[in-house]
Short mmCIF file of C-alpha atoms and ligand atoms in Angstrom, two decimals:
data_model
loop_
_atom_site.label_atom_id
_atom_site.label_comp_id
_atom_site.label_asym_id
_atom_site.label_seq_id
_atom_site.Cartn_x
_atom_site.Cartn_y
_atom_site.Cartn_z
CA MET A 1 23.65 18.99 9.25
CA SER A 2 20.45 17.40 10.34
CA GLN A 3 17.63 16.99 7.87
CA ASN A 4 14.23 18.54 8.10
CA TYR A 5 11.24 16.93 6.39
CA ASP A 6 7.99 18.51 5.28
CA ILE A 7 5.24 15.95 5.66
CA ALA A 8 1.62 16.33 4.54
CA VAL A 9 -0.72 14.49 6.88
CA ILE A 10 -4.20 13.45 5.77
CA ALA A 11 -5.91 11.53 8.59
CA GLY A 12 -9.10 11.07 6.56
CA ASP A 13 -12.28 9.22 7.47
CA GLY A 14 -13.52 6.65 9.96
CA VAL A 15 -10.71 5.24 12.07
CA GLY A 16 -8.15 7.24 10.04
CA PRO A 17 -7.67 9.96 12.68
CA GLU A 18 -7.23 7.37 15.46
CA VAL A 19 -4.61 5.28 13.70
CA MET A 20 -2.90 8.45 12.47
CA ARG A 21 -2.61 9.77 16.02
CA GLU A 22 -0.53 6.72 16.97
CA GLY A 23 1.44 6.88 13.73
CA LEU A 24 2.36 10.49 14.49
CA ARG A 25 3.44 9.68 18.06
CA VAL A 26 5.86 7.12 16.67
CA LEU A 27 6.93 9.53 13.92
CA HIS A 28 7.82 12.21 16.46
CA ALA A 29 9.57 9.79 18.80
CA ALA A 30 11.75 8.44 15.97
CA ALA A 31 12.59 11.93 14.70
CA GLU A 32 13.73 12.93 18.16
CA ARG A 33 15.79 9.80 18.65
CA PHE A 34 17.46 9.90 15.23
CA GLY A 35 17.89 13.66 15.18
CA PHE A 36 15.90 14.90 12.24
CA GLY A 37 13.31 17.63 12.10
CA LEU A 38 9.68 17.45 11.01
CA ASN A 39 7.39 20.07 9.69
CA LEU A 40 3.91 18.55 9.53
CA THR A 41 0.99 20.12 7.69
CA GLU A 42 -2.39 18.55 8.34
CA TYR A 43 -4.97 18.56 5.57
CA PRO A 44 -8.66 17.99 6.34
CA TYR A 45 -9.67 16.16 3.14
CA GLY A 46 -12.10 13.31 3.44
CA THR A 47 -15.83 12.81 3.77
CA GLU A 48 -16.40 15.14 6.76
CA HIS A 49 -14.73 18.00 4.90
CA TRP A 50 -16.70 17.24 1.75
CA LEU A 51 -20.00 17.17 3.66
CA ALA A 52 -19.19 20.52 5.26
CA THR A 53 -17.77 22.31 2.21
CA GLU A 54 -18.49 20.24 -0.94
CA GLU A 55 -14.77 20.39 -1.60
CA ILE A 56 -12.91 17.13 -2.31
CA PHE A 57 -9.29 18.10 -2.96
CA PRO A 58 -8.56 21.65 -4.05
CA GLU A 59 -5.90 22.41 -6.67
CA SER A 60 -4.17 24.76 -4.23
CA ALA A 61 -3.60 21.94 -1.73
CA THR A 62 -2.22 19.70 -4.46
CA ARG A 63 0.24 22.44 -5.47
CA GLU A 64 1.32 22.84 -1.84
CA ILE A 65 1.65 19.11 -1.23
CA VAL A 66 3.85 18.35 -4.24
CA GLU A 67 6.47 20.68 -2.76
CA GLN A 68 6.69 18.53 0.39
CA ASP A 69 8.80 15.44 1.05
CA ALA A 70 6.07 12.88 1.75
CA ILE A 71 2.39 12.34 2.40
CA LEU A 72 1.08 10.21 5.24
CA LEU A 73 -2.53 9.09 4.87
CA GLY A 74 -4.87 7.39 7.36
CA ALA A 75 -7.96 6.05 5.60
CA ILE A 76 -10.67 7.28 3.24
CA GLY A 77 -14.26 6.09 2.78
CA ASP A 78 -17.56 6.80 4.48
CA PRO A 79 -21.08 5.57 3.65
CA ARG A 80 -22.44 9.13 3.85
CA ALA A 81 -20.77 9.92 0.51
CA PRO A 82 -21.60 8.35 -2.85
CA VAL A 83 -19.62 5.12 -3.38
CA GLY A 84 -16.08 5.84 -4.54
CA LEU A 85 -16.40 9.64 -4.74
CA ILE A 86 -14.01 10.52 -1.94
CA GLU A 87 -11.76 7.46 -2.41
CA ARG A 88 -11.18 8.38 -6.04
CA GLY A 89 -11.05 12.08 -5.26
CA VAL A 90 -8.42 11.79 -2.53
CA ILE A 91 -6.43 8.52 -2.77
CA GLY A 92 -7.00 8.14 -6.51
CA HIS A 93 -6.18 11.79 -7.15
CA LEU A 94 -2.88 11.56 -5.27
CA ARG A 95 -1.82 8.26 -6.85
CA TRP A 96 -2.83 9.13 -10.42
CA ASP A 97 -2.27 12.86 -10.68
CA LEU A 98 1.10 12.72 -8.90
CA ASP A 99 1.92 9.73 -11.12
CA LEU A 100 2.92 7.51 -8.18
CA PHE A 101 3.12 4.46 -10.39
CA VAL A 102 4.44 1.97 -7.83
CA ASN A 103 2.32 0.60 -5.03
CA LEU A 104 4.71 -1.38 -2.89
CA ARG A 105 3.07 -3.82 -0.52
CA PRO A 106 5.30 -5.95 1.69
CA ILE A 107 3.72 -9.02 3.29
CA LYS A 108 5.68 -10.38 6.20
CA LEU A 109 4.67 -12.68 9.01
CA TYR A 110 6.32 -11.64 12.28
CA HIS A 111 5.16 -14.60 14.37
CA GLU A 112 3.26 -17.80 13.52
CA ARG A 113 0.69 -17.03 16.22
CA PHE A 114 -0.78 -14.40 13.87
CA CYS A 115 -1.02 -16.61 10.78
CA PRO A 116 -4.38 -18.24 9.98
CA LEU A 117 -2.65 -20.86 7.81
CA LYS A 118 -1.72 -24.21 9.30
CA ASP A 119 1.99 -24.91 9.79
CA LYS A 120 3.27 -21.70 8.21
CA THR A 121 6.05 -19.79 9.91
CA PRO A 122 7.78 -16.43 9.35
CA ALA A 123 10.24 -18.25 7.07
CA ASP A 124 7.32 -19.02 4.71
CA ILE A 125 5.77 -15.57 4.48
CA ASP A 126 8.09 -12.78 3.43
CA MET A 127 7.21 -11.22 0.10
CA VAL A 128 6.64 -7.93 -1.67
CA VAL A 129 3.81 -7.30 -4.09
CA VAL A 130 4.59 -4.57 -6.61
CA ARG A 131 1.20 -3.31 -7.71
CA GLU A 132 0.89 -1.04 -10.74
CA ASN A 133 -0.77 2.13 -9.48
CA THR A 134 -1.73 4.44 -12.34
CA GLU A 135 -3.50 2.38 -15.02
CA ASP A 136 -6.08 -0.40 -15.47
CA ALA A 137 -9.84 -0.10 -14.98
CA TYR A 138 -9.13 2.09 -11.95
CA VAL A 139 -8.34 5.19 -13.96
CA GLN A 140 -10.96 4.77 -16.66
CA GLN A 141 -14.30 6.50 -16.57
CA PRO A 142 -17.28 4.21 -16.16
CA VAL A 143 -19.73 4.32 -19.06
CA PHE A 144 -23.40 3.50 -18.59
CA GLU A 145 -25.38 3.24 -21.77
CA ASP A 146 -29.17 3.23 -21.60
CA LYS A 147 -28.90 3.53 -17.86
CA GLY A 148 -31.79 2.10 -15.91
CA THR A 149 -33.29 0.34 -18.92
CA ALA A 150 -33.42 -3.37 -19.70
CA ASP A 151 -30.78 -2.71 -22.39
CA GLU A 152 -28.28 -1.10 -20.05
CA VAL A 153 -24.60 -1.67 -20.82
CA ALA A 154 -21.95 -0.70 -18.28
CA SER A 155 -18.23 -0.67 -19.05
CA GLN A 156 -14.90 0.48 -17.63
CA ALA A 157 -11.90 -0.60 -19.66
CA MET A 158 -8.84 -2.48 -18.47
CA ARG A 159 -6.34 -0.33 -20.33
CA TYR A 160 -2.55 -0.68 -20.21
CA THR A 161 0.15 1.34 -21.93
CA ARG A 162 3.55 -0.04 -22.89
CA ALA A 163 5.28 2.75 -20.97
CA GLY A 164 3.17 2.11 -17.87
CA THR A 165 3.70 -1.63 -18.10
CA GLU A 166 7.43 -1.33 -18.67
CA ARG A 167 8.15 1.03 -15.82
CA ILE A 168 6.36 -1.11 -13.22
CA ILE A 169 7.97 -4.32 -14.45
CA ARG A 170 11.40 -2.68 -14.45
CA TYR A 171 10.85 -1.39 -10.92
CA ALA A 172 9.86 -4.89 -9.80
CA PHE A 173 13.05 -6.36 -11.28
CA GLU A 174 15.05 -3.75 -9.37
CA ILE A 175 13.29 -4.74 -6.14
CA ALA A 176 13.95 -8.41 -6.86
CA MET A 177 17.66 -7.60 -7.29
CA THR A 178 17.78 -6.22 -3.72
CA ARG A 179 16.39 -9.44 -2.21
CA PRO A 180 18.43 -12.55 -1.33
CA ARG A 181 16.24 -14.89 -3.40
CA LYS A 182 16.10 -12.58 -6.44
CA GLU A 183 12.83 -14.10 -7.68
CA LEU A 184 10.13 -12.28 -9.57
CA LEU A 185 6.68 -13.64 -10.31
CA LEU A 186 4.47 -12.02 -12.95
CA ILE A 187 0.78 -12.28 -12.05
CA ASP A 188 -1.86 -11.56 -14.68
CA LYS A 189 -4.88 -13.10 -16.38
CA ALA A 190 -3.53 -13.04 -19.90
CA ASN A 191 -5.34 -16.26 -20.77
CA ALA A 192 -8.70 -14.51 -20.45
CA VAL A 193 -7.91 -10.78 -20.58
CA ARG A 194 -5.85 -10.90 -23.77
CA ALA A 195 -4.93 -7.22 -23.43
CA GLN A 196 -2.57 -8.38 -20.70
CA ASP A 197 -0.46 -10.05 -23.37
CA LEU A 198 1.33 -6.70 -23.16
CA TYR A 199 2.48 -7.68 -19.65
CA THR A 200 3.61 -11.09 -20.95
CA ARG A 201 5.71 -9.57 -23.73
CA VAL A 202 7.20 -6.67 -21.78
CA PHE A 203 8.07 -8.96 -18.85
CA ALA A 204 9.99 -11.29 -21.20
CA GLU A 205 11.85 -8.35 -22.75
CA VAL A 206 12.86 -6.72 -19.48
CA ALA A 207 13.84 -10.11 -18.01
CA GLU A 208 16.66 -10.31 -20.55
CA GLU A 209 18.30 -7.34 -18.87
CA TYR A 210 18.20 -9.07 -15.47
CA PRO A 211 19.71 -12.53 -16.00
CA GLU A 212 20.30 -12.92 -12.23
CA VAL A 213 16.60 -12.70 -11.47
CA LYS A 214 14.74 -15.98 -11.49
CA THR A 215 11.37 -15.35 -13.15
CA ASP A 216 8.07 -17.17 -13.01
CA HIS A 217 4.48 -16.59 -14.04
CA ALA A 218 1.06 -17.28 -12.53
CA TYR A 219 -2.48 -16.37 -13.42
CA ILE A 220 -4.24 -14.36 -10.74
CA ASP A 221 -6.61 -17.18 -9.82
CA ALA A 222 -3.75 -19.63 -9.29
CA ALA A 223 -1.68 -16.99 -7.49
CA SER A 224 -4.57 -16.43 -5.05
CA MET A 225 -4.64 -20.15 -4.39
CA TRP A 226 -0.85 -20.31 -3.88
CA MET A 227 -0.96 -17.40 -1.50
CA ILE A 228 -3.00 -19.59 0.85
CA LYS A 229 -1.51 -22.99 0.03
CA ASN A 230 2.14 -22.18 -0.65
CA PRO A 231 2.96 -18.62 0.38
CA GLU A 232 6.63 -19.64 0.52
CA ARG A 233 6.60 -19.63 -3.29
CA PHE A 234 6.45 -15.83 -3.31
CA ASP A 235 9.43 -13.52 -3.11
CA VAL A 236 8.63 -10.49 -5.29
CA ALA A 237 5.47 -10.39 -7.41
CA VAL A 238 4.45 -7.79 -9.98
CA THR A 239 0.88 -7.32 -11.10
CA THR A 240 -1.74 -4.96 -12.44
CA ASN A 241 -3.59 -2.39 -10.35
CA LEU A 242 -6.86 -4.27 -9.83
CA PHE A 243 -5.31 -7.70 -9.23
CA GLY A 244 -2.74 -6.14 -6.89
CA ASP A 245 -5.52 -4.55 -4.87
CA ILE A 246 -7.31 -7.86 -4.40
CA LEU A 247 -4.29 -10.07 -3.83
CA THR A 248 -2.78 -7.80 -1.17
CA ASP A 249 -5.90 -8.10 0.99
CA VAL A 250 -5.30 -11.87 0.92
CA GLY A 251 -1.67 -11.11 1.75
CA ALA A 252 -2.72 -8.97 4.69
CA MET A 253 -4.73 -11.86 6.11
CA ILE A 254 -1.86 -14.33 6.02
CA GLN A 255 0.45 -11.89 7.79
CA GLY A 256 -2.02 -11.32 10.60
CA GLY A 257 -4.81 -9.12 9.31
CA MET A 258 -5.65 -5.75 7.81
CA GLY A 259 -4.37 -4.07 10.95
CA LEU A 260 -0.79 -4.82 9.93
CA ALA A 261 -0.44 -4.22 6.20
CA ALA A 262 1.18 -1.01 4.97
CA SER A 263 2.00 0.39 1.56
CA ALA A 264 4.14 2.93 -0.22
CA ASN A 265 2.92 4.73 -3.34
CA VAL A 266 6.02 6.03 -5.02
CA HIS A 267 7.71 7.28 -8.18
CA PRO A 268 11.49 7.49 -7.87
CA GLY A 269 12.53 11.11 -7.63
CA LYS A 270 9.11 12.29 -6.49
CA LEU A 271 7.45 12.53 -3.12
CA GLY A 272 5.77 9.35 -1.90
CA LEU A 273 2.41 8.62 -0.29
CA PHE A 274 2.46 6.18 2.62
CA GLU A 275 -0.66 4.55 4.03
CA PRO A 276 -2.10 1.46 5.66
CA ILE A 277 -3.84 -0.70 3.04
CA HIS A 278 -6.97 -1.05 5.17
CA GLY A 279 -10.08 1.05 4.76
CA SER A 280 -11.75 3.49 7.13
CA PHE A 281 -13.80 0.91 9.09
CA PRO A 282 -16.64 3.44 9.62
CA LYS A 283 -18.47 1.30 12.19
CA ALA A 284 -15.48 1.41 14.50
CA THR A 285 -15.02 5.18 14.35
CA GLY A 286 -14.07 6.76 17.65
CA GLN A 287 -14.02 3.49 19.56
CA ASN A 288 -10.27 3.16 20.06
CA THR A 289 -10.38 -0.39 18.68
CA ALA A 290 -8.61 -0.02 15.32
CA ASN A 291 -5.13 -1.46 15.03
CA PRO A 292 -2.58 1.33 14.35
CA LEU A 293 0.29 -1.03 13.47
CA ALA A 294 -0.31 -0.72 9.71
CA THR A 295 -0.07 3.06 9.93
CA ILE A 296 3.04 2.81 12.10
CA SER A 297 4.49 0.43 9.55
CA ALA A 298 3.67 2.99 6.82
CA VAL A 299 5.71 5.49 8.84
CA ALA A 300 8.65 3.04 8.71
CA MET A 301 8.24 2.73 4.93
CA MET A 302 8.24 6.52 4.68
CA PHE A 303 11.50 6.75 6.67
CA GLU A 304 13.05 4.19 4.37
CA TYR A 305 12.03 6.16 1.29
CA LEU A 306 13.28 9.43 2.78
CA GLY A 307 16.66 7.79 3.35
CA GLU A 308 16.32 7.65 7.16
CA LYS A 309 17.32 3.98 7.21
CA ASP A 310 18.11 3.78 10.93
CA ALA A 311 14.72 5.20 11.84
CA ALA A 312 13.02 2.81 9.40
CA VAL A 313 14.81 -0.19 10.88
CA ALA A 314 14.07 0.95 14.42
CA VAL A 315 10.32 1.42 13.83
CA ASP A 316 9.97 -1.81 11.89
CA GLY A 317 12.08 -3.55 14.54
CA ALA A 318 9.85 -2.16 17.30
CA ILE A 319 6.77 -3.70 15.61
CA ALA A 320 8.60 -6.98 15.01
CA SER A 321 9.89 -7.31 18.56
CA LEU A 322 6.51 -6.37 20.01
CA LEU A 323 4.79 -9.07 17.95
CA GLN A 324 7.50 -11.61 18.70
CA SER A 325 7.56 -10.87 22.43
CA GLY A 326 4.27 -12.57 23.25
CA THR A 327 2.84 -9.40 24.85
CA VAL A 328 0.36 -9.09 21.99
CA THR A 329 -1.62 -12.29 21.61
CA SER A 330 -4.28 -11.18 19.10
CA LEU A 331 -4.45 -8.69 16.27
CA LYS A 332 -8.24 -8.64 16.07
CA ALA A 333 -9.78 -5.16 16.13
CA GLY A 334 -10.57 -4.33 19.73
CA ALA A 335 -8.19 -6.86 21.29
CA TYR A 336 -6.19 -3.83 22.46
CA GLY A 337 -6.90 -0.15 22.47
CA THR A 338 -5.56 1.82 19.51
CA ASN A 339 -3.60 3.99 21.94
CA GLU A 340 -2.47 0.95 23.91
CA LEU A 341 -0.81 -0.57 20.83
CA GLY A 342 0.78 2.81 20.15
CA ASP A 343 2.15 2.82 23.71
CA MET A 344 3.55 -0.68 23.24
CA VAL A 345 5.38 0.24 20.04
CA LEU A 346 6.78 3.37 21.70
CA ALA A 347 7.99 1.27 24.64
CA GLN A 348 9.83 -1.05 22.23
CA LEU A 349 11.24 1.89 20.33
CA ASN A 350 12.62 3.42 23.51
CA LYS A 351 14.32 0.21 24.66
C1 LIG B 401 -6.33 0.07 -1.40
C2 LIG B 401 -7.78 0.44 -1.31
C3 LIG B 401 -8.12 1.42 -2.43
C4 LIG B 401 -7.83 0.73 -3.74
C5 LIG B 401 -9.57 1.96 -2.37
C6 LIG B 401 -9.84 2.68 -1.07
C7 LIG B 401 -9.90 2.84 -3.54
O1 LIG B 401 -8.58 -0.69 -1.36
O2 LIG B 401 -5.48 0.96 -1.26
O3 LIG B 401 -6.03 -1.10 -1.57
O4 LIG B 401 -8.70 0.01 -4.27
O5 LIG B 401 -6.73 0.87 -4.24
MG1 LIG B 402 -7.48 -2.49 -1.36
#
């Protein structure tokens, strides 16, 4: 019996709708080819919707969405809204309130032509960053004392629970076990942020249960340096929410740019949220210049999570063969039309 998937689609702000359009073309083509059904529900949440209705993300939509199999998201963020309001209200809401504690961010170089680092090849850049997704300063309320005065104090705590720390570290060990190198690097800043001693201790405890995994540790500043100097040192890395956010933008650059990097926000047993890691690029809205490959890659990650392995391999393979073929010579925004890149992936997929 063929499967049927209910997918919530949130195209969002800026270039979100454009990259989503290409993502959905590939989604439909793969479903047809691999014989599964799709029932898509589009949700309008984002800045435009908020400006028109003052609504950010209604409870009723959340209740509807949690019954579905996956969420596909384009991009959120628009300078017409107060900083962070819609990002926290849409992406933050879905990650935190659905308890999607894993943010999985693969970083893979498909061809050396796209790497800004000297002498690095695809053999050097093939890693996964496992970013904690439900704790840290991200989920704390900012506090402004004596706001606007000379005595103002602003704070937003970096807060970690043992349960939250343990589940992300355990998940990262499981990912490491699936990889040929079986290496796991803990990245933190426990020498300065002593609260992260919790990561140090829990990592050591969980490591005892995975004797086959080769473990290592780096502070976030050194890890950022290695990412540029020696990316081949990374196989799987686990880190906190804020550091994972920052480091994966560096990762995106070494794999060819923000136009390529995708992510999966998951919690085993629950529905996942799949999205490009890039923002909404408001200045480029409607210009058909944004690169849709990250969104298409998020579609592949969604297939993988849904158990449609063949479709996942086919979509990922279509991106890889396109980038290896020499047809695409630049991944800079505007080098190709958004729709043109979508066409090229579809052509590879149909080969
Ligand atoms: C990301 C983004 C988000 C984050 C923003 C939009 C809130 O940068 O997914 O990496 O910081 O997590
Ligand atoms: Mg980010």
